[in-house]
CSV table of C-alpha atoms and ligand atoms in Angstrom, one decimal:
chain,number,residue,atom,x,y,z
A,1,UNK,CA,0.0,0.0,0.0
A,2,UNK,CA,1.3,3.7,-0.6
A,3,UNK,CA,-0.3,7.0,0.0
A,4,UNK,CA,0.7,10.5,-1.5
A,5,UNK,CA,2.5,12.3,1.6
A,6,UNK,CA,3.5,15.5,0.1
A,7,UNK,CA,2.3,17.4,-3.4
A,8,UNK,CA,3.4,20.8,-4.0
A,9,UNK,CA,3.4,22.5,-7.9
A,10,UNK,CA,4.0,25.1,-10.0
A,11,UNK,CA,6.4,27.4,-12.1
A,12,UNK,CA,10.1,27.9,-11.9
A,13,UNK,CA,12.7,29.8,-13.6
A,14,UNK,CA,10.1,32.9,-14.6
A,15,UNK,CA,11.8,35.5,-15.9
A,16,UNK,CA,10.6,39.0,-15.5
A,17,UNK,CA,12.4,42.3,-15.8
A,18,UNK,CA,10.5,45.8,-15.0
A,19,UNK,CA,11.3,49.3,-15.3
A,20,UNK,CA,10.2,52.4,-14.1
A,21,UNK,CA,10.5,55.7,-15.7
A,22,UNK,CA,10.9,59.0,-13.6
A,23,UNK,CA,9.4,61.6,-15.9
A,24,UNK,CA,10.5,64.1,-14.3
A,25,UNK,CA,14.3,63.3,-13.6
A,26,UNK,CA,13.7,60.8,-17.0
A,27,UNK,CA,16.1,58.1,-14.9
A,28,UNK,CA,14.9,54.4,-15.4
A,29,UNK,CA,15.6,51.9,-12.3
A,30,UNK,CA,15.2,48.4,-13.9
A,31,UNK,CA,14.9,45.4,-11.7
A,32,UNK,CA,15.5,41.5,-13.0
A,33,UNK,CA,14.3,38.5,-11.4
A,34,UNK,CA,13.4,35.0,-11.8
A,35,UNK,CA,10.6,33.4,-9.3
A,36,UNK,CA,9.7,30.4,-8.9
A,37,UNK,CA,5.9,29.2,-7.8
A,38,UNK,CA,4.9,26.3,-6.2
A,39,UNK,CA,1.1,25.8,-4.6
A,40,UNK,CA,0.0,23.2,-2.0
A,41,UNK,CA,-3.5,22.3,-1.5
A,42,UNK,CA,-6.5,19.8,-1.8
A,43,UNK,CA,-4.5,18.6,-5.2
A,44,UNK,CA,-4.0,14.7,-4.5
A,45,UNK,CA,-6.6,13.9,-7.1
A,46,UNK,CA,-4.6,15.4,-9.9
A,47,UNK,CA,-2.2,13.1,-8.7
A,48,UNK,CA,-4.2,9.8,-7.9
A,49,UNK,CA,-7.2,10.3,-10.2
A,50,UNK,CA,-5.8,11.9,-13.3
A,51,UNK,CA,-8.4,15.3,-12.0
A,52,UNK,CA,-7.0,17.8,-13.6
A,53,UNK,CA,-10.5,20.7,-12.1
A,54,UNK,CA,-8.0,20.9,-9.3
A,55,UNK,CA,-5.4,22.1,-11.1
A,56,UNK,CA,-4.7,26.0,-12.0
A,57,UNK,CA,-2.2,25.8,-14.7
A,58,UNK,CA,1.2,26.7,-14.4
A,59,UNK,CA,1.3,28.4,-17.1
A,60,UNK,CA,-1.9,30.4,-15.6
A,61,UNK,CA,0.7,30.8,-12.3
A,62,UNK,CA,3.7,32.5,-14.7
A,63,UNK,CA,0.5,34.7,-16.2
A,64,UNK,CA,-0.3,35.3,-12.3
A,65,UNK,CA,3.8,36.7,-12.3
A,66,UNK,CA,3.7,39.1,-15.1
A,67,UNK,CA,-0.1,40.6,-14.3
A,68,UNK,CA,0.5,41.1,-10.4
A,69,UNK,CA,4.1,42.5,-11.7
A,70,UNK,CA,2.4,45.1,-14.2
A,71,UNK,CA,0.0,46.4,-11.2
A,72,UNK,CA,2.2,46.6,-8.0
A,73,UNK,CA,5.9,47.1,-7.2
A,74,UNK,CA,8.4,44.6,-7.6
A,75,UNK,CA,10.6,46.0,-4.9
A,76,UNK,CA,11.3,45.3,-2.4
A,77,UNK,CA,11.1,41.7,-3.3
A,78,UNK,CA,10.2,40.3,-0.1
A,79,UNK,CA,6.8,43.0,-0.8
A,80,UNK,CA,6.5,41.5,-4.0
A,81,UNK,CA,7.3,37.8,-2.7
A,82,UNK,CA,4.2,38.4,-0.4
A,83,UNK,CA,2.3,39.8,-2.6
A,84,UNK,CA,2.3,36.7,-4.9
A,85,UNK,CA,2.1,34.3,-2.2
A,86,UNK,CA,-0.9,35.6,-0.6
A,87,UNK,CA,-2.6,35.9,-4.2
A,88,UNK,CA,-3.1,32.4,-4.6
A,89,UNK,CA,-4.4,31.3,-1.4
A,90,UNK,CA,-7.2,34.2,-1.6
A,91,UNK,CA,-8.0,33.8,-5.0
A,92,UNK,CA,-8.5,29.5,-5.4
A,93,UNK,CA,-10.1,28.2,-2.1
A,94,UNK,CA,-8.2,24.7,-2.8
A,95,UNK,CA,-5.2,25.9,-2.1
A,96,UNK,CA,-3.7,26.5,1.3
A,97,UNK,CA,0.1,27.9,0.4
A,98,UNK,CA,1.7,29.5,-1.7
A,99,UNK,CA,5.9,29.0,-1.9
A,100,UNK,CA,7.4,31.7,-3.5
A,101,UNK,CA,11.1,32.3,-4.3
A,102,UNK,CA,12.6,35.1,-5.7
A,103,UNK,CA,16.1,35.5,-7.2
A,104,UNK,CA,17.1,39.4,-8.1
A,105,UNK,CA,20.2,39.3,-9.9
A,106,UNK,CA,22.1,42.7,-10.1
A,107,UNK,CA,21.8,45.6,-12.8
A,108,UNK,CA,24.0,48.2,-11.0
A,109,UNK,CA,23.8,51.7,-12.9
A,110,UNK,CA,26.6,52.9,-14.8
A,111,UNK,CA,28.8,55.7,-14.0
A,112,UNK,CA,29.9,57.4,-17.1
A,113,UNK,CA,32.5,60.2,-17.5
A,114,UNK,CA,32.0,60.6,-13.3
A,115,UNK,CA,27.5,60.9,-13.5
A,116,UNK,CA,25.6,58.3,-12.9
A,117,UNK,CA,24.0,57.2,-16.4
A,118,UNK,CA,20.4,57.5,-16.6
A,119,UNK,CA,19.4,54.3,-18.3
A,120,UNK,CA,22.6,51.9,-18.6
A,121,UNK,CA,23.4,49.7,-16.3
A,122,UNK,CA,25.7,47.0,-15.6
A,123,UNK,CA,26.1,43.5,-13.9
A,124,UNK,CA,28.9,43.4,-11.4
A,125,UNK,CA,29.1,39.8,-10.2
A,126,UNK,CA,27.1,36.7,-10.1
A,127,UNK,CA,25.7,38.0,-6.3
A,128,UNK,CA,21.7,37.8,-6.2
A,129,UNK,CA,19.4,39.4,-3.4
A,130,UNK,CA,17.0,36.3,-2.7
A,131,UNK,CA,13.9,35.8,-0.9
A,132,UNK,CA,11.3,32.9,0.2
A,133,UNK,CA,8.2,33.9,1.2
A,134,UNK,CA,5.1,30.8,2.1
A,135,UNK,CA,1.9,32.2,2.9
A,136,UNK,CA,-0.7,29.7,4.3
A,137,UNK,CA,-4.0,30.5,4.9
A,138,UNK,CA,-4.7,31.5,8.2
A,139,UNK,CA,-1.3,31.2,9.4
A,140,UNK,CA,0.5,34.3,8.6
A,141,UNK,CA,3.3,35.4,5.8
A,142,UNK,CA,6.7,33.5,6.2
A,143,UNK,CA,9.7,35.7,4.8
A,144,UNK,CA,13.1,34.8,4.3
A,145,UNK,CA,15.8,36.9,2.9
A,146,UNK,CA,19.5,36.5,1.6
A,147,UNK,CA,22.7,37.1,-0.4
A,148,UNK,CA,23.7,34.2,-2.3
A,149,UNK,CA,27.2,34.5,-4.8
A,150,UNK,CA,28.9,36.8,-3.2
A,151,UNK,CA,32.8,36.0,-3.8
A,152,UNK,CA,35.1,37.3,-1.2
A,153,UNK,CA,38.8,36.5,-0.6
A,154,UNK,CA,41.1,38.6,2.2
A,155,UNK,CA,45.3,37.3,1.3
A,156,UNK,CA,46.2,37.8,4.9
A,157,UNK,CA,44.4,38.2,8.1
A,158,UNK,CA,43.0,34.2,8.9
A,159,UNK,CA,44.7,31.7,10.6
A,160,UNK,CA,43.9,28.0,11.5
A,161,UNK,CA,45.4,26.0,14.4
A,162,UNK,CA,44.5,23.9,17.4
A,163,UNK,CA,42.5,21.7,15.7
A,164,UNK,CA,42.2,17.6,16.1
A,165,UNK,CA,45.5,16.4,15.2
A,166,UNK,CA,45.7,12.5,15.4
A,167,UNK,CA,46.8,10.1,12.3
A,168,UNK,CA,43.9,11.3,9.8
A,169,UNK,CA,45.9,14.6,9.7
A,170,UNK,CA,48.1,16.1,7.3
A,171,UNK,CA,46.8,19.4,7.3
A,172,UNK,CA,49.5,21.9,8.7
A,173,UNK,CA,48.6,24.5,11.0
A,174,UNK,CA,48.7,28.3,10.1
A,175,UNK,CA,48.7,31.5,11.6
A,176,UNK,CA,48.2,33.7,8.3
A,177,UNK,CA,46.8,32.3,5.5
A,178,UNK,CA,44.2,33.1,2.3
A,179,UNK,CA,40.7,33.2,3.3
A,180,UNK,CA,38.3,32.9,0.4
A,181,UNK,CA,34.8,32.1,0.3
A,182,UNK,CA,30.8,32.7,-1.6
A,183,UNK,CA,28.5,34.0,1.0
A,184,UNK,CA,25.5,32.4,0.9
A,185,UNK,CA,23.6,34.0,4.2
A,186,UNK,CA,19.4,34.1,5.0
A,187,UNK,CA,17.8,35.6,7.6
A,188,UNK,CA,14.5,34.7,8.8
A,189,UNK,CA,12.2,37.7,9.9
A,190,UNK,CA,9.5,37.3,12.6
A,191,UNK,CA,6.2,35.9,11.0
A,192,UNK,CA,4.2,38.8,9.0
A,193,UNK,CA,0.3,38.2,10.3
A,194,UNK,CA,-1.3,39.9,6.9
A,195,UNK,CA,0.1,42.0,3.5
A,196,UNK,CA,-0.6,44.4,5.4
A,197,UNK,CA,2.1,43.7,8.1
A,198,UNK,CA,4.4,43.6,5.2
A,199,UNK,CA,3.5,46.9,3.6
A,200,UNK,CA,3.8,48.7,6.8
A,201,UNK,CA,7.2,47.7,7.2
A,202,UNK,CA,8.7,47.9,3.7
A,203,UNK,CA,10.9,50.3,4.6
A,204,UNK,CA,12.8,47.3,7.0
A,205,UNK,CA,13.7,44.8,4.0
A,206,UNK,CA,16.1,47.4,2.7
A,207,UNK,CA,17.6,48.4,4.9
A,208,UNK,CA,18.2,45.1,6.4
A,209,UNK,CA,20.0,43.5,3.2
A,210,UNK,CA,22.4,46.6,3.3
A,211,UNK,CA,22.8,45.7,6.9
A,212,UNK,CA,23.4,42.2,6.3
A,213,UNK,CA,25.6,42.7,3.3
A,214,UNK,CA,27.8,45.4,4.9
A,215,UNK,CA,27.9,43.1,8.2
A,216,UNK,CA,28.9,40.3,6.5
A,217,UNK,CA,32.1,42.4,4.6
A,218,UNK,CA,33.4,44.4,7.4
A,219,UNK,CA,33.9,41.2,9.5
A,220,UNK,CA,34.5,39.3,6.8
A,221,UNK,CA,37.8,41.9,6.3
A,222,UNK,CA,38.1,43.5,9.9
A,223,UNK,CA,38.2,39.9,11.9
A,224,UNK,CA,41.3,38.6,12.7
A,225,UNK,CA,40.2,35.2,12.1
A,226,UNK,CA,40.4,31.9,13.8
A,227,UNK,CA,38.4,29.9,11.5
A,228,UNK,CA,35.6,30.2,9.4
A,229,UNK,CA,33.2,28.9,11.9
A,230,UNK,CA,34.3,31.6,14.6
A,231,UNK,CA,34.1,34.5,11.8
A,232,UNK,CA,30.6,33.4,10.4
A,233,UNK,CA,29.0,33.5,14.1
A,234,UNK,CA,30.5,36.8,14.7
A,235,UNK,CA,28.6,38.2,11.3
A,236,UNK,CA,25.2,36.3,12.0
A,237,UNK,CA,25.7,37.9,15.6
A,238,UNK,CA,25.9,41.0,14.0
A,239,UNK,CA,23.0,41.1,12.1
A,240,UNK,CA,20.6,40.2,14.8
A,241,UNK,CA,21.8,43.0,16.9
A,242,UNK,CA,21.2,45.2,13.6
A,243,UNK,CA,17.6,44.1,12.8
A,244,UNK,CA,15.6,43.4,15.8
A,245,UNK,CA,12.7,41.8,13.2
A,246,UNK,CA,14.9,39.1,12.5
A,247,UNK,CA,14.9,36.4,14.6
A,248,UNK,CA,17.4,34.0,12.8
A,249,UNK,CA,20.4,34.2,10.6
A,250,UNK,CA,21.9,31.5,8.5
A,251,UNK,CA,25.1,31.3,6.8
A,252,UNK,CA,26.8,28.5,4.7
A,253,UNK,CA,30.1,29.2,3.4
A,254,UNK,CA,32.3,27.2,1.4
A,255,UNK,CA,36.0,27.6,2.3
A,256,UNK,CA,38.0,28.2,-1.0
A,257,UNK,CA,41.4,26.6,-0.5
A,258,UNK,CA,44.6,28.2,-1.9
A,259,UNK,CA,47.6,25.9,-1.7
A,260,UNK,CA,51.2,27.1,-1.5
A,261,UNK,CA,53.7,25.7,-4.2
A,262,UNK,CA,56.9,24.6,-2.9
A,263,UNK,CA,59.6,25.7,-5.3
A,264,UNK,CA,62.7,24.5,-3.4
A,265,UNK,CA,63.4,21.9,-6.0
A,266,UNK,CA,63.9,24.8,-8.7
A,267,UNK,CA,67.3,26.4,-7.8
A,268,UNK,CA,66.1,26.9,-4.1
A,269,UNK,CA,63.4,28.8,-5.1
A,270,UNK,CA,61.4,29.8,-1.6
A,271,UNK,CA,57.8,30.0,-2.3
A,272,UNK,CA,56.3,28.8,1.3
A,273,UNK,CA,55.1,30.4,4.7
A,274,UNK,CA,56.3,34.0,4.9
A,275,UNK,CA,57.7,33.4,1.6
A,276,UNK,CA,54.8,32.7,-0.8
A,277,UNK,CA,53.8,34.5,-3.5
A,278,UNK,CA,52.3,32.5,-5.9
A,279,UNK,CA,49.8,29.6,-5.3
A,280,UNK,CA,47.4,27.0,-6.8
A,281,UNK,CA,43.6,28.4,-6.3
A,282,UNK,CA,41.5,25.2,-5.7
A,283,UNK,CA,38.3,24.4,-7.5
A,284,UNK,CA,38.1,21.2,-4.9
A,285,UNK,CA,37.2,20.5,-2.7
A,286,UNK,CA,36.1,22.9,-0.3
A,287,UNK,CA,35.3,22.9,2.9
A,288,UNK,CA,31.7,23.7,3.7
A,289,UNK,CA,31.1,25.2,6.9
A,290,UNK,CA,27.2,26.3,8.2
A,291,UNK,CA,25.7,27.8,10.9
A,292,UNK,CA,21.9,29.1,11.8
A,293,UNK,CA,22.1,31.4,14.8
A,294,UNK,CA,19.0,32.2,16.9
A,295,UNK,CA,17.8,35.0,19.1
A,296,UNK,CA,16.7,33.4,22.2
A,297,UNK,CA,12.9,33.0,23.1
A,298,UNK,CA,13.2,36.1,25.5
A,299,UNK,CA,14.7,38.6,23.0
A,300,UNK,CA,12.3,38.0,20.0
A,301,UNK,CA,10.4,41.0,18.7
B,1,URC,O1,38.3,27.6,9.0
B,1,URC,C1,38.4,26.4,8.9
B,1,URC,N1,37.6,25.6,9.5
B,1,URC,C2,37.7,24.2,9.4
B,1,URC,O2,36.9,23.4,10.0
B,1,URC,C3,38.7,23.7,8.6
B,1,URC,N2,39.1,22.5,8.2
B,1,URC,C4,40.2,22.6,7.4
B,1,URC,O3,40.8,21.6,6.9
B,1,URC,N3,40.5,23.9,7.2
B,1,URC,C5,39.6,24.6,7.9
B,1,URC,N4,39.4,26.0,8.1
């Protein structure tokens, strides 16, 4: 015997860019995303009956996208993220949540000959702004936020020592070495109760990425580091003392190895602890280190 245990739906990789035109400063801010979809409800039958009269389209869900796109902001995206989520629970009464993710990916504006250029723009890394939000009915709006690609190295600054050291390891011990790594940090707000929580604090999402973001590179640069695990708790520490709506922080960060080249068998060549210069940048492995932190019962908003 077997039962359907989970079911959950919809569209992913929609593409959308929007633009707005000030008229009166004739400066275009352009915004690209791709969301994905997915709705949970009273659905098993499409699944164990072939019933498709439960089933709104995906396609119908990408139309959903671009029409709630066209008639309300897409920024901040966590407003925009709600906004879609709560859609589909109000408007089918067979569906309970909505999942929505959103991935912005960056058009930064140029600055030509000093100004910044009124409609060009450019993309300065692989970094994206994401966000989750789930809305299920009668329970509240669920948002998650994060940077995702952001590729950061410091050449000096990071040590590593003290660890286990038994006959598994090889691994040397430093006390300055490269520290590289591709932020990938969320941070879980407190839940939303309506849309209308959301709108009224719009202003928060903002301002909390920039937090989060600027956070994450001051320590990321500032700390003398012990490890990756001690930096990352100091940053996730950070945040929450930043944004007091945020009840959780999550980073995962891969640690990028660099590996000296010993050069000693080339005419003495010294190319190792206080003497290297040039190395081999790994593509792998990697470490892969993670960490939620949590405000404690007591201190949430
Ligand atoms: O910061 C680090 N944390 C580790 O857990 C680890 N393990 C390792 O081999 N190198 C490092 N670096």
């Amino acid at each position: 015997m077997s039962e359907l245990s989970a079911a959950r739906y919809g569209k992913d990789n929609i593409r959308l860019y929007k633009v707005h035109r000030d008229e009166a400063t004739k400066t275009h801010t352009v915004t690209e995303m791709t969301v994905c979809v997915l709705l949970e409800g009273d659905i098993q039958s499409s699944y164990t009956k072939a019933d498709n009269s439960v089933v709104v389209a995906t396609d119908s869900m990408k139309n959903t996208v671009y029409l709630l796109a066209k008639q309300n902001p897409v920024t901040p995206p966590e407003l925009f993220g709600s906004i879609l989520a709560s859609h589909f629970p109000e408007k089918y009464p067979h569906i309970h949540a909505a999942h929505v993710k959103i991935i912005t990916h960056r058009w930064t504006r140029m600055t030509i000959d000093g100004k910044p250029h009124p409609h060009s723009f450019l993309r300065d890394g692989a970094e994206t702004r994401n966000t989750e939000v789930v809305c299920k009915r009668g329970a509240g709006i669920i948002v998650r936020s994060g940077i995702q690609g952001l590729l950061v190295l410091k050449s000096t600054g990071s040590a590593f020592h003290g660890f286990v050291r038994d006959e598994y390891t090889s691994l040397g011990e430093t006390w300055d070495r490269i520290l590289s790594t591709e932020v990938d940090t969320n941070w879980g707000w407190r839940l939303f109760k309506t849309l209308n929580d959301v709108k009224s604090n719009i202003s928060l999402f903002d301002k909390a990425w920039e937090s989060a973001r600027n956070i994450t590179l001051k320590t990321f640069a500032n700390d003398n580091s012990a490890s990756v695990q001690a930096t990352m708790y100091k940053m996730a520490n950070e945040i929450l003392a930043a944004v007091p709506e945020v009840n959780n922080v999550d980073y995962s960060l891969p640690n990028r190895h660099y590996f000296e080249i010993d050069m000693e068998w080339h005419k003495g060549l010294k190319n190792t602890g206080k003497d290297a210069e040039v190395y081999v940048p790994q593509s792998g492995p990697s470490g892969l280190i993670k960490c939620t932190v949590s405000r404690t019962k007591a201190s949430k908003l």
